[in-house]
Short mmCIF file of C-alpha atoms in Angstrom, two decimals:
data_model
loop_
_atom_site.label_atom_id
_atom_site.label_comp_id
_atom_site.label_asym_id
_atom_site.label_seq_id
_atom_site.Cartn_x
_atom_site.Cartn_y
_atom_site.Cartn_z
CA MET A 1 172.79 62.63 64.19
CA ARG A 2 170.57 62.11 61.20
CA TYR A 3 171.15 59.34 58.68
CA PRO A 4 171.56 60.32 55.03
CA THR A 5 168.44 60.17 52.89
CA TRP A 6 169.75 57.27 50.80
CA LYS A 7 170.20 55.11 53.92
CA ARG A 8 166.67 55.85 55.11
CA LEU A 9 165.24 55.05 51.68
CA THR A 10 167.23 51.84 51.44
CA SER A 11 166.05 50.74 54.88
CA ALA A 12 162.43 51.65 54.12
CA THR A 13 162.54 49.77 50.81
CA PHE A 14 164.05 46.69 52.42
CA LEU A 15 161.45 46.64 55.21
CA THR A 16 158.61 47.10 52.72
CA LEU A 17 159.87 44.22 50.57
CA LEU A 18 160.32 42.03 53.64
CA ALA A 19 156.77 42.78 54.85
CA GLY A 20 155.39 42.09 51.36
CA TRP A 21 157.18 38.74 51.18
CA PHE A 22 155.88 37.80 54.63
CA LEU A 23 152.28 38.60 53.68
CA TYR A 24 152.63 36.74 50.39
CA VAL A 25 153.95 33.58 52.06
CA LEU A 26 151.38 33.53 54.86
CA LEU A 27 148.24 34.91 53.31
CA TRP A 28 148.27 34.40 49.55
CA PRO A 29 145.37 32.11 48.60
CA ASN A 30 146.43 29.00 46.74
CA GLN A 31 143.88 26.30 46.10
CA SER A 32 146.54 23.96 44.75
CA THR A 33 146.61 20.49 46.23
CA ALA A 34 149.91 19.44 44.68
CA ALA A 35 152.14 16.99 46.52
CA GLY A 36 153.75 18.42 49.61
CA THR A 37 151.06 20.99 50.23
CA GLY A 38 148.99 19.32 52.90
CA ILE A 39 147.11 16.10 53.51
CA PRO A 40 146.09 14.61 50.14
CA ILE A 41 142.43 14.17 49.27
CA GLY A 42 141.39 10.60 50.04
CA GLN A 43 143.86 10.12 52.89
CA ALA A 44 142.90 9.76 56.56
CA ALA A 45 143.02 13.03 58.48
CA PRO A 46 145.70 12.90 61.20
CA ASP A 47 144.16 12.61 64.65
CA PHE A 48 144.86 15.27 67.24
CA GLU A 49 143.93 16.29 70.76
CA LEU A 50 143.60 20.02 71.46
CA GLN A 51 141.87 22.10 74.12
CA THR A 52 139.67 25.15 74.08
CA VAL A 53 140.62 28.20 76.14
CA ASP A 54 138.40 26.91 78.97
CA GLY A 55 140.03 23.44 78.93
CA GLN A 56 137.50 21.37 76.97
CA VAL A 57 139.33 18.64 75.04
CA TYR A 58 138.62 17.90 71.37
CA ARG A 59 139.96 14.86 69.54
CA LEU A 60 139.32 14.44 65.86
CA SER A 61 138.81 10.71 66.44
CA ASP A 62 135.91 11.51 68.83
CA LEU A 63 134.13 13.21 65.92
CA LYS A 64 134.21 10.10 63.70
CA GLY A 65 130.75 9.59 62.25
CA LYS A 66 130.28 13.33 61.71
CA PRO A 67 131.26 15.56 58.80
CA VAL A 68 133.94 17.95 60.07
CA MET A 69 135.47 21.16 58.81
CA LEU A 70 138.86 21.97 60.33
CA ASN A 71 139.55 25.67 59.94
CA PHE A 72 143.10 26.82 60.76
CA PHE A 73 143.21 30.53 61.56
CA ALA A 74 144.73 33.37 63.56
CA THR A 75 142.91 36.36 65.05
CA TRP A 76 145.37 38.81 63.44
CA CYS A 77 144.73 37.40 59.93
CA PRO A 78 142.33 39.65 57.90
CA PRO A 79 141.07 36.86 55.58
CA CYS A 80 140.48 34.62 58.62
CA ARG A 81 138.42 37.32 60.30
CA ALA A 82 136.51 38.01 57.07
CA GLU A 83 135.37 34.40 56.59
CA MET A 84 134.22 33.80 60.19
CA PRO A 85 130.68 35.22 59.82
CA LEU A 86 130.11 32.90 56.83
CA LEU A 87 131.42 29.93 58.81
CA GLU A 88 129.13 30.75 61.74
CA GLU A 89 126.10 31.13 59.45
CA THR A 90 126.89 27.84 57.70
CA TYR A 91 127.54 26.03 60.98
CA LYS A 92 124.12 27.06 62.30
CA GLU A 93 122.48 25.96 59.05
CA TYR A 94 124.07 22.48 58.92
CA LYS A 95 124.74 21.52 62.55
CA ASP A 96 121.39 19.68 62.77
CA GLN A 97 122.77 17.36 60.06
CA GLY A 98 125.74 16.55 62.31
CA PHE A 99 128.11 19.04 60.64
CA VAL A 100 130.88 20.24 62.96
CA ILE A 101 133.36 23.07 62.57
CA VAL A 102 136.48 22.94 64.70
CA ALA A 103 138.46 26.17 64.41
CA ILE A 104 142.13 25.66 65.22
CA ASN A 105 143.96 28.73 66.42
CA LEU A 106 147.71 28.91 65.88
CA ASN A 107 148.92 29.46 69.45
CA GLU A 108 147.66 32.90 70.36
CA ALA A 109 146.92 34.25 73.83
CA ASP A 110 143.72 33.07 75.48
CA VAL A 111 142.44 36.63 75.84
CA ALA A 112 142.86 37.29 72.09
CA ILE A 113 140.95 34.13 71.21
CA THR A 114 138.15 34.76 73.72
CA SER A 115 137.75 38.36 72.58
CA PHE A 116 137.70 37.27 68.90
CA GLN A 117 135.08 34.59 69.60
CA GLN A 118 132.84 36.93 71.59
CA LYS A 119 133.16 39.88 69.20
CA LEU A 120 132.14 37.74 66.21
CA GLY A 121 129.53 35.70 68.12
CA LEU A 122 131.08 32.36 67.18
CA THR A 123 129.37 29.29 68.62
CA PHE A 124 131.50 26.52 67.09
CA PRO A 125 134.46 25.31 69.15
CA ILE A 126 137.84 27.02 68.92
CA VAL A 127 140.82 24.95 70.03
CA VAL A 128 144.41 26.11 70.41
CA ASP A 129 147.42 24.48 68.78
CA LYS A 130 149.90 25.54 71.47
CA SER A 131 152.80 23.42 70.22
CA ASP A 132 152.10 23.98 66.49
CA ALA A 133 152.24 20.19 66.08
CA VAL A 134 148.80 19.98 64.43
CA SER A 135 149.45 22.85 62.02
CA ARG A 136 152.76 21.18 61.05
CA ALA A 137 151.05 17.80 60.58
CA TYR A 138 148.48 19.42 58.28
CA ASP A 139 151.15 21.56 56.55
CA ILE A 140 149.29 24.82 57.09
CA VAL A 141 150.27 27.63 54.71
CA PRO A 142 148.61 30.07 54.06
CA LEU A 143 146.07 31.24 56.62
CA PRO A 144 143.24 30.47 56.64
CA THR A 145 143.29 26.87 55.47
CA SER A 146 140.30 24.54 55.80
CA TYR A 147 140.12 20.76 55.59
CA PHE A 148 136.86 18.91 55.01
CA VAL A 149 136.76 15.48 56.64
CA ASP A 150 133.98 12.97 56.00
CA LYS A 151 132.23 10.74 58.53
CA ASN A 152 134.93 8.07 58.11
CA GLY A 153 137.78 10.47 58.91
CA ILE A 154 138.92 10.80 55.30
CA VAL A 155 139.93 14.17 53.83
CA GLN A 156 137.50 15.00 51.03
CA GLY A 157 138.42 18.63 50.49
CA LEU A 158 141.02 21.30 51.10
CA TYR A 159 140.67 25.04 50.64
CA LYS A 160 143.54 27.47 51.12
CA GLY A 161 142.74 31.13 51.63
CA GLU A 162 139.50 32.90 52.47
CA ILE A 163 136.62 30.65 51.49
CA ARG A 164 133.50 32.00 49.78
CA LYS A 165 129.98 30.63 50.10
CA PRO A 166 129.81 28.68 46.79
CA GLN A 167 133.09 26.85 47.51
CA LEU A 168 132.10 26.23 51.14
CA LEU A 169 128.74 24.72 50.21
CA GLU A 170 130.32 22.56 47.49
CA LEU A 171 132.86 21.15 49.95
CA ILE A 172 130.26 20.57 52.66
CA LYS A 173 128.17 18.54 50.20
CA LYS A 174 131.17 16.25 49.70
CA ILE A 175 131.27 15.34 53.38
CA LEU A 176 127.58 15.26 54.36
#
């Protein structure tokens, strides 16, 4: 039995609007740092302990004394994927100055993360937020979101959405 055309159109319209809302909420870039939208600039970055796919443990507190970029991402996120080559290039350029990128994946399968890392040739560490506790503590919306933490563990910058080279370099200068 075939549904009437009006029911199919209504269903298709509803699903399209729902998908559009979902993409807007998760992926729409918003560089606002208004209250309630993350860790405020000038505040200490919350410590965490997360592991890589192969079990290596990373604690933010262990990186004190180094400028750190925390990049929250997912492998299925197009803007996240798009910014990764720039992050890798920048990491290689500044790592001799102590600069560290810690990419924080939002609880995806190990095989997806490993494949993503290998396909893009990423050499900075990728840790997995299996319980979503870190992404909740940092109030992560949208993806990607990047925090820039200085050598003293203080947040000096926040960028929501796909970062471009001029903004990335400006924020790195604040933490070097």
